[in-house]
mmCIF file of C-alpha atoms in Angstrom:
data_model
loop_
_atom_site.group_PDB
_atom_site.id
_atom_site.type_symbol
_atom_site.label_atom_id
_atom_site.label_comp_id
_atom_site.label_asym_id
_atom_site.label_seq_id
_atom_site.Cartn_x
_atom_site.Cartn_y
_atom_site.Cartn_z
ATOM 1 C CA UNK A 367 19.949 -154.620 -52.302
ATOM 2 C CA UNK A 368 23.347 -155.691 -52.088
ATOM 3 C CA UNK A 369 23.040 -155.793 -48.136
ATOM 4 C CA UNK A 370 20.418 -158.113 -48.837
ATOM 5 C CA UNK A 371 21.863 -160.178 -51.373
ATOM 6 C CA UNK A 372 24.920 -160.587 -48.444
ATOM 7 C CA UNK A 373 22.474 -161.794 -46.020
ATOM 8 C CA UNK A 374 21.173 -164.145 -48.289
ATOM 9 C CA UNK A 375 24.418 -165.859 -49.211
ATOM 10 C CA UNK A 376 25.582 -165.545 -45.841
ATOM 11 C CA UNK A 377 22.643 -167.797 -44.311
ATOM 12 C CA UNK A 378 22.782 -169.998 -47.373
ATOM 13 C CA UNK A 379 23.712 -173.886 -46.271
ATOM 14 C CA UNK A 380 26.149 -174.742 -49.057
ATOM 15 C CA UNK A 381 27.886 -170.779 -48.341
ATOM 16 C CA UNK A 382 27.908 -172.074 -44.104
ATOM 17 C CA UNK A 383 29.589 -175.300 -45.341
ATOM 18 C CA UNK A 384 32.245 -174.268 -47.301
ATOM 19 C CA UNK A 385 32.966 -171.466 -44.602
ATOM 20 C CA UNK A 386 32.945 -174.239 -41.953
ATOM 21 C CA UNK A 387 35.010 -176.421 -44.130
ATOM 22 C CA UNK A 388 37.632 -174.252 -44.879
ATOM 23 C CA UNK A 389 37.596 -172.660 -40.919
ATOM 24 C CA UNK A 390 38.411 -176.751 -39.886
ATOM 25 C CA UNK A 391 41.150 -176.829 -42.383
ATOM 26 C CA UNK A 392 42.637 -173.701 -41.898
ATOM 27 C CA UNK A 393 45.258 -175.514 -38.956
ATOM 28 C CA UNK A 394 46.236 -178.322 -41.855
ATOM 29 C CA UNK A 395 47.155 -174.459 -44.193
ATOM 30 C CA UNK A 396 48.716 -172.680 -41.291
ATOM 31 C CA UNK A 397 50.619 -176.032 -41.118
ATOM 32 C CA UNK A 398 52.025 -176.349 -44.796
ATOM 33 C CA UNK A 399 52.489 -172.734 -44.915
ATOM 34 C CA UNK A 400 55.445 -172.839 -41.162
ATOM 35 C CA UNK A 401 56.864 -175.995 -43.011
ATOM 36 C CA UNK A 402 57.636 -173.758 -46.091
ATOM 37 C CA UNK A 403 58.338 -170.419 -44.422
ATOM 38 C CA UNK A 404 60.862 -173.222 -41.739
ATOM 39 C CA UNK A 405 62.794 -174.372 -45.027
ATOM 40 C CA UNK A 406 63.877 -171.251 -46.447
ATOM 41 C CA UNK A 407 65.042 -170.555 -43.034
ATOM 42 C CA UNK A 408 67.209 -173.403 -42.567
ATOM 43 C CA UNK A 409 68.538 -173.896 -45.813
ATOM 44 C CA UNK A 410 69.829 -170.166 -45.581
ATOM 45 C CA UNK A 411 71.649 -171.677 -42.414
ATOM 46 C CA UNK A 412 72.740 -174.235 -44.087
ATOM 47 C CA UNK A 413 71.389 -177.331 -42.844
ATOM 48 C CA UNK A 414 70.526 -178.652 -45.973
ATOM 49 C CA UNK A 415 69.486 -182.141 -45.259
ATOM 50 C CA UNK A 416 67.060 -180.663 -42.346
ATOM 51 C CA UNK A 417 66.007 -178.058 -45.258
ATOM 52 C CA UNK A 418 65.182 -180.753 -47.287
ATOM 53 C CA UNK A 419 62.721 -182.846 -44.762
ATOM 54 C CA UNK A 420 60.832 -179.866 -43.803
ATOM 55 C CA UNK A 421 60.158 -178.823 -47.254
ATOM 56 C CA UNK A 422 59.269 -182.312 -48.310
ATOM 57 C CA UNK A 423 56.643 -182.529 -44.863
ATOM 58 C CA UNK A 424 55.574 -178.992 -46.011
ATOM 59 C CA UNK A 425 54.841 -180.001 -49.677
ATOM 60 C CA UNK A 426 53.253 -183.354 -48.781
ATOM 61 C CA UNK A 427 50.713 -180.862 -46.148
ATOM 62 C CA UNK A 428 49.864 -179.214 -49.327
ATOM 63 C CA UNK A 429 49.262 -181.525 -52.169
ATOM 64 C CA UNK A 430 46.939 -183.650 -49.282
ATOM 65 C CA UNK A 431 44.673 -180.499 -48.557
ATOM 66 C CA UNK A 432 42.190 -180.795 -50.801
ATOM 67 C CA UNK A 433 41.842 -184.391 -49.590
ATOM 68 C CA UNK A 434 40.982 -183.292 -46.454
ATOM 69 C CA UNK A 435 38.277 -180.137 -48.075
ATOM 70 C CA UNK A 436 36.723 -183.345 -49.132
ATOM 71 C CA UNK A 437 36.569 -185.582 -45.913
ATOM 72 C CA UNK A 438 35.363 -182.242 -44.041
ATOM 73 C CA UNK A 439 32.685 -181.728 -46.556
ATOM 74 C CA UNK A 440 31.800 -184.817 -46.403
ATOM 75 C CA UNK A 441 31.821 -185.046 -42.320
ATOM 76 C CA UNK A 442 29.599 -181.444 -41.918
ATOM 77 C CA UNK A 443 26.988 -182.729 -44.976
ATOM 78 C CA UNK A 444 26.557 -186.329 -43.119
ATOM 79 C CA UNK A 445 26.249 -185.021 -39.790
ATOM 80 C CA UNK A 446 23.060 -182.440 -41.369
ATOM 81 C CA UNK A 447 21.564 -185.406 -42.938
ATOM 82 C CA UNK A 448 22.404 -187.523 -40.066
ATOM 83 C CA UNK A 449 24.098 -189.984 -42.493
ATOM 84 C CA UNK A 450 26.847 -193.037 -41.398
ATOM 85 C CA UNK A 451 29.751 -190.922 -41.105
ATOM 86 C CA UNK A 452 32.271 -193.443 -41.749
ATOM 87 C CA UNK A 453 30.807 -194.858 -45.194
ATOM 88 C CA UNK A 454 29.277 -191.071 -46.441
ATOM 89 C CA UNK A 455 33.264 -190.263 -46.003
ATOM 90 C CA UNK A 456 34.430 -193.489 -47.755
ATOM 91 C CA UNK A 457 32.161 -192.967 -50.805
ATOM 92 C CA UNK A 458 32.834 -189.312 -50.954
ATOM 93 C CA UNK A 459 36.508 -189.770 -51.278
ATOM 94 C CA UNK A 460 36.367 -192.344 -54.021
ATOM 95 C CA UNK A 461 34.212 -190.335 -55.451
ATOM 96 C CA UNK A 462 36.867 -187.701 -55.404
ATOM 97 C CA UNK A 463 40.038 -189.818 -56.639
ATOM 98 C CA UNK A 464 38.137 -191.687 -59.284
ATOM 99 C CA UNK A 465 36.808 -188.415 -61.054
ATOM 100 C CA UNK A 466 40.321 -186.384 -60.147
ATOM 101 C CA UNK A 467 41.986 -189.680 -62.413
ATOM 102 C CA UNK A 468 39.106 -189.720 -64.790
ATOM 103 C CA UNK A 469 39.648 -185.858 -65.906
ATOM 104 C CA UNK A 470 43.642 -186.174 -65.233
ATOM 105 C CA UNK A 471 43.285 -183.634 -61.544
ATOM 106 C CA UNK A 472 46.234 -184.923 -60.475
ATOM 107 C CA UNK A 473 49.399 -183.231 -59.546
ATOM 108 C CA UNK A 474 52.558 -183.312 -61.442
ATOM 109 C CA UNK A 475 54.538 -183.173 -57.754
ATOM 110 C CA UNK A 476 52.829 -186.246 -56.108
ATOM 111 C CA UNK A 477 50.282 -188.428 -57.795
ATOM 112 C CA UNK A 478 47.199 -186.663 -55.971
ATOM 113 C CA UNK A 479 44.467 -184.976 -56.388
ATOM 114 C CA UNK A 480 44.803 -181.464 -56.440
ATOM 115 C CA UNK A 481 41.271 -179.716 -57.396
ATOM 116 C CA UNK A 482 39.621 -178.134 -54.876
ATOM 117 C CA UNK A 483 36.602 -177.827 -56.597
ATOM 118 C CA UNK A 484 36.720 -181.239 -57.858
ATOM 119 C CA UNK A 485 37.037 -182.130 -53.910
ATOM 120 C CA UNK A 486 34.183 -180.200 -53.208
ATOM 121 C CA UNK A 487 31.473 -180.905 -55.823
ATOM 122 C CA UNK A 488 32.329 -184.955 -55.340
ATOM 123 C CA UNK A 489 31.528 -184.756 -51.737
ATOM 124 C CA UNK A 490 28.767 -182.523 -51.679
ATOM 125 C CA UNK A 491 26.766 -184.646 -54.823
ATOM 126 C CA UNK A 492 27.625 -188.094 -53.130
ATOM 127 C CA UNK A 493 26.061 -186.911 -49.655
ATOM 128 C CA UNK A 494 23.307 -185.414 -51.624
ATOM 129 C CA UNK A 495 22.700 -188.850 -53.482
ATOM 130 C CA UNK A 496 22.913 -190.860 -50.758
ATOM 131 C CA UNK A 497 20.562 -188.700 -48.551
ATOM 132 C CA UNK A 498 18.033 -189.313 -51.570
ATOM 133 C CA UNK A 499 18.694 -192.805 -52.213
ATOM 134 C CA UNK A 500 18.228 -193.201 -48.344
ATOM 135 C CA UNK A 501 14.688 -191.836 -48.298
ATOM 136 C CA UNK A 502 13.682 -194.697 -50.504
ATOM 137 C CA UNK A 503 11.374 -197.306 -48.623
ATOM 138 C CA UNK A 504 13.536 -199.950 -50.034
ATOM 139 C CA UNK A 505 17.000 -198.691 -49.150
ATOM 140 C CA UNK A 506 16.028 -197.105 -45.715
ATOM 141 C CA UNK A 507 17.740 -198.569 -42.899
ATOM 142 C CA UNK A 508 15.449 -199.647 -40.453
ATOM 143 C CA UNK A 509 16.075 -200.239 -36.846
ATOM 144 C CA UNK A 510 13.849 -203.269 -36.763
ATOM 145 C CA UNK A 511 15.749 -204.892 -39.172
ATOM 146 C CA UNK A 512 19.022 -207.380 -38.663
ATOM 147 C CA UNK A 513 22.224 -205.683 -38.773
ATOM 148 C CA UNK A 514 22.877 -208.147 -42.020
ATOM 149 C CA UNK A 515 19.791 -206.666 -43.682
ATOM 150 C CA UNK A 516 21.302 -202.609 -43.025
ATOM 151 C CA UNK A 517 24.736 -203.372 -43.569
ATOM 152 C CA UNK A 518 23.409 -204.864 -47.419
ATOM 153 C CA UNK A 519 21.228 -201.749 -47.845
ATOM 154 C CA UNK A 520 24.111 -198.976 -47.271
ATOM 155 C CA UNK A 521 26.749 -200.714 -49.068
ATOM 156 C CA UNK A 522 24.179 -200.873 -51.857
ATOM 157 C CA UNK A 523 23.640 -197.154 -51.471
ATOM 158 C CA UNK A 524 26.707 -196.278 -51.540
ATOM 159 C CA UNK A 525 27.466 -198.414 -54.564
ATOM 160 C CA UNK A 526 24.311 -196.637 -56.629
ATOM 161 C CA UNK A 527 25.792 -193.351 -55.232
ATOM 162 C CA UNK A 528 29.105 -193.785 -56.793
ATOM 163 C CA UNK A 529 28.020 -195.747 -59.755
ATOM 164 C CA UNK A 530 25.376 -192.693 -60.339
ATOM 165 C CA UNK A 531 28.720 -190.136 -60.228
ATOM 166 C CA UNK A 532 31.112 -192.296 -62.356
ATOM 167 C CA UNK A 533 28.086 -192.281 -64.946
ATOM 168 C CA UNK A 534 27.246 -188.570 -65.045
ATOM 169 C CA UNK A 535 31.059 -187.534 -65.006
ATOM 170 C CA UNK A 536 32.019 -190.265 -67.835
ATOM 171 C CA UNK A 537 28.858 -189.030 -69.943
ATOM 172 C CA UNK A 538 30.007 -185.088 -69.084
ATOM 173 C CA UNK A 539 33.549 -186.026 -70.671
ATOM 174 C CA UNK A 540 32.820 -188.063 -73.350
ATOM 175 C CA UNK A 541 29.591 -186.159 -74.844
ATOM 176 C CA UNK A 542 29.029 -182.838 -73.298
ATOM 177 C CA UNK A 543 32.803 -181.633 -73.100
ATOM 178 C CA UNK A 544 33.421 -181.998 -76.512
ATOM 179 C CA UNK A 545 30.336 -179.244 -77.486
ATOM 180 C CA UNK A 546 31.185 -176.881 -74.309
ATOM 181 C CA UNK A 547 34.973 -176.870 -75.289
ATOM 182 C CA UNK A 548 34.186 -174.337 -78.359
ATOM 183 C CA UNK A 549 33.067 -172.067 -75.705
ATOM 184 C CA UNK A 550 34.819 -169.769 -73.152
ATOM 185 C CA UNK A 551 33.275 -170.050 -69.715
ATOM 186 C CA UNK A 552 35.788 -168.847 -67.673
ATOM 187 C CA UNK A 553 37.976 -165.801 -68.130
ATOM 188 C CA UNK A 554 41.058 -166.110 -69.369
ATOM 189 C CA UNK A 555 43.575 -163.519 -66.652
ATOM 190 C CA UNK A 556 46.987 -162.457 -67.769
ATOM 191 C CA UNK A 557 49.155 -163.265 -64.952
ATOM 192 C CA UNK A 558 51.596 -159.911 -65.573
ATOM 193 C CA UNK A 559 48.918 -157.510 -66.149
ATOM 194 C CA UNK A 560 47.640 -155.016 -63.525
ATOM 195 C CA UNK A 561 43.852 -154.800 -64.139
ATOM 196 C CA UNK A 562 43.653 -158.528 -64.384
ATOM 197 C CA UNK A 563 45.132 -158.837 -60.473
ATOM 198 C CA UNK A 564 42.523 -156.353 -59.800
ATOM 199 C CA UNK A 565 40.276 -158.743 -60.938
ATOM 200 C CA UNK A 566 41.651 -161.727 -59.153
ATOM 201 C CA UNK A 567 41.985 -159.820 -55.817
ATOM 202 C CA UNK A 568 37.957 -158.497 -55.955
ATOM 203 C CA UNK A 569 36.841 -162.303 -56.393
ATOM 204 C CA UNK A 570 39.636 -163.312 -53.829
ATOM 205 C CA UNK A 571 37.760 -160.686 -51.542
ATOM 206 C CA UNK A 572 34.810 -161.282 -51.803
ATOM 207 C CA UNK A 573 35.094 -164.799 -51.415
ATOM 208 C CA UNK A 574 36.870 -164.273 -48.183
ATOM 209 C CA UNK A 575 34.065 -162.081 -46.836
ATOM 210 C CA UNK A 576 32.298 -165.236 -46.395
ATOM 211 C CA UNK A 577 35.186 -167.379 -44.629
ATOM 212 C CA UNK A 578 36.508 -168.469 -47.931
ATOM 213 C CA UNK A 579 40.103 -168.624 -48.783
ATOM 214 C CA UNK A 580 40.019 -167.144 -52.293
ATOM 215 C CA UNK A 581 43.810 -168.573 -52.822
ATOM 216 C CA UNK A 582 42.212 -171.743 -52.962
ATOM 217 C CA UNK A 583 39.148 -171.764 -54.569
ATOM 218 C CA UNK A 584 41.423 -169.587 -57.562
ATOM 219 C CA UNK A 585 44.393 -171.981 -57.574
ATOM 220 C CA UNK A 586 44.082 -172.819 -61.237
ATOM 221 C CA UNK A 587 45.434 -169.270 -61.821
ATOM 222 C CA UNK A 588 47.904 -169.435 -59.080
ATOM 223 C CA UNK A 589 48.708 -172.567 -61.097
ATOM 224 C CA UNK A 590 49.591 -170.510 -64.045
ATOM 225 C CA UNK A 591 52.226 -168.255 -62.302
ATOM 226 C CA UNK A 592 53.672 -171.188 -61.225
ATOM 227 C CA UNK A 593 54.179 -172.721 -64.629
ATOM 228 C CA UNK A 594 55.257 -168.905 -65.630
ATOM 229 C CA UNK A 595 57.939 -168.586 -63.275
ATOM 230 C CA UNK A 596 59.376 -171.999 -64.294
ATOM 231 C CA UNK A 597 59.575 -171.509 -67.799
ATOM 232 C CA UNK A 598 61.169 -167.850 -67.243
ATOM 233 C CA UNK A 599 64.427 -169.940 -64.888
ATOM 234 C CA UNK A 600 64.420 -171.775 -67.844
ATOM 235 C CA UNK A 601 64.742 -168.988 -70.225
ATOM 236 C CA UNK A 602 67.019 -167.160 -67.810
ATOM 237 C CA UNK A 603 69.266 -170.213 -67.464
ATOM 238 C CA UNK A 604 69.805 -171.244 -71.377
ATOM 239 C CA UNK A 605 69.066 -167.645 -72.953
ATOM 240 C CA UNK A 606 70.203 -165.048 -70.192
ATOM 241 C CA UNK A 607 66.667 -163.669 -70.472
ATOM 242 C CA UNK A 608 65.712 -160.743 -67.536
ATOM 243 C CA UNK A 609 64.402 -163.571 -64.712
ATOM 244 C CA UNK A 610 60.664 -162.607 -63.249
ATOM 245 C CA UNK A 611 60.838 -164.220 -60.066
ATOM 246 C CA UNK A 612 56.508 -164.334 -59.597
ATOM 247 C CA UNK A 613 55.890 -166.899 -56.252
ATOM 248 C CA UNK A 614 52.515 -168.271 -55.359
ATOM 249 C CA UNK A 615 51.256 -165.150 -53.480
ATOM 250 C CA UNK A 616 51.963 -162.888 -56.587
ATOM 251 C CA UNK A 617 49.269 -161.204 -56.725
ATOM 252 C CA UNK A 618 49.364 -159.836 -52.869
ATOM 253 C CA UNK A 619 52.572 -158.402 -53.941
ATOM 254 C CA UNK A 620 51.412 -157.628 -57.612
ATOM 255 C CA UNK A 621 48.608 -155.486 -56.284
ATOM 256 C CA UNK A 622 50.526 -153.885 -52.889
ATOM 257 C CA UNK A 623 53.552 -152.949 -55.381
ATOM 258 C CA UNK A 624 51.297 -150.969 -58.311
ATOM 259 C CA UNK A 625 51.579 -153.680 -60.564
ATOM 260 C CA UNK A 626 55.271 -154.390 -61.474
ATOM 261 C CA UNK A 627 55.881 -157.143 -62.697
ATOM 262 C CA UNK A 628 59.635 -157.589 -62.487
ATOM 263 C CA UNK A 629 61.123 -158.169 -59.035
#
């Protein structure tokens, strides 16, 4: 059953896309990830301004990664569709940046969008609107016709397309959000307790069985630790209380160590 269930998901279109999205954006990762590992090297040799630049090129590699989940989502969905690759793309990512601003996505380090999920869905519903829209007799692009007469008909697609998403995700915030918010859809993990890491490693792992990285797709959490560890330096510095150093890969650690929490 659960062989079959694996098969399933692993011949799945949307499961191949995200595996080959993440697989084309693993170098842009790899990148951010030397840039990082590069500064802590030089700034323990002291060359502080050099430090400085290559942590600034490494964090900049970051914050723009989920802009580039959404450009390769949106390049592998319009090449199966055999959409215009340039405008699909276009659309996509202000599809992205205007519902990242609209919902506040935006990172508190550089003025980006920073949901990879967010990233995701926006490319994958505009290339699935404008795939539909493009079937229409009216709005089909026609060889026959004058380049004048196509040109009108995909900017006009792509203007329904992104019209149609600024709509839905307005009429999500302003209505639906304020009835779903009573509710708890996702579950709430305790950053400093073992059986929750569990939890977050078994999703992490099973989402990399398919080519995903888990780290990514679970950042909100990852987010968490982060603002965890800052408060804690702030509590150490003005209170002298016992500093938790927890870094982004915390739960690697967290799991590998038996589940202390203090290092």
């Amino acid at each position: 059953m659960l062989s079959q269930l694996i098969t399933r998901l692993s011949n799945n279109r949307i499961a191949i896309a995200l595996c080959n999205v993440f697989i084309m954006a693993l170098p842009i990762s790899l990148l951010a990830t030397f840039c990082n590992l590069l500064e802590i090297f030089v700034f323990r040799m002291e060359w502080l301004s050099f430090a400085e630049t290559i942590g600034s090129i490494g964090r900049l590699t970051a914050h723009i990664f989920p802009i580039l989940i959404n450009i390769y989502m949106a390049m592998y969905l319009s090449d199966a569709h055999r959409l215009p690759k340039s405008a699909t793309i276009a659309c996509s990512l202000a599809a992205f940046f205007i519902v990242s601003y609209q919902w506040t996505f935006i990172s508190v380090v550089i003025p980006l969008p920073n949901s990879f999920a967010v990233a995701l869905l926006s490319a994958f519903i505009a290339c699935m609107l404008i795939n539909m829209i493009n079937r229409i007799k009216l709005m089909h692009v026609d060889l026959s016709s004058s380049v004048v007469d196509n040109s009108l008909k995909v900017l006009l697609c792509y203007i329904l397309s992104l019209t149609i998403i600024v709509c839905v995700s307005s009429f999500v915030k302003v209505v639906l959000m304020p009835m779903l918010s009573q509710y708890q859809w996702f579950p709430v993990l305790n950053p400093l307790d073992f059986t929750d890491a569990m939890i977050y490693e078994f999703i992490r792992s099973v989402l990399w069985s398919f080519g995903i990285n888990g780290h990514n797709i679970l950042h909100t959490y990852k987010s968490e630790l982060y603002d965890i560890t800052v408060a804690n330096i702030e509590a150490w510095k003005n209170n002298g209380d016992v500093l938790n150093i927890i870094s982004a890969n915390f739960y690697d650690f967290f799991t590998g160590m038996g589940g202390s929490g203090n290092t």
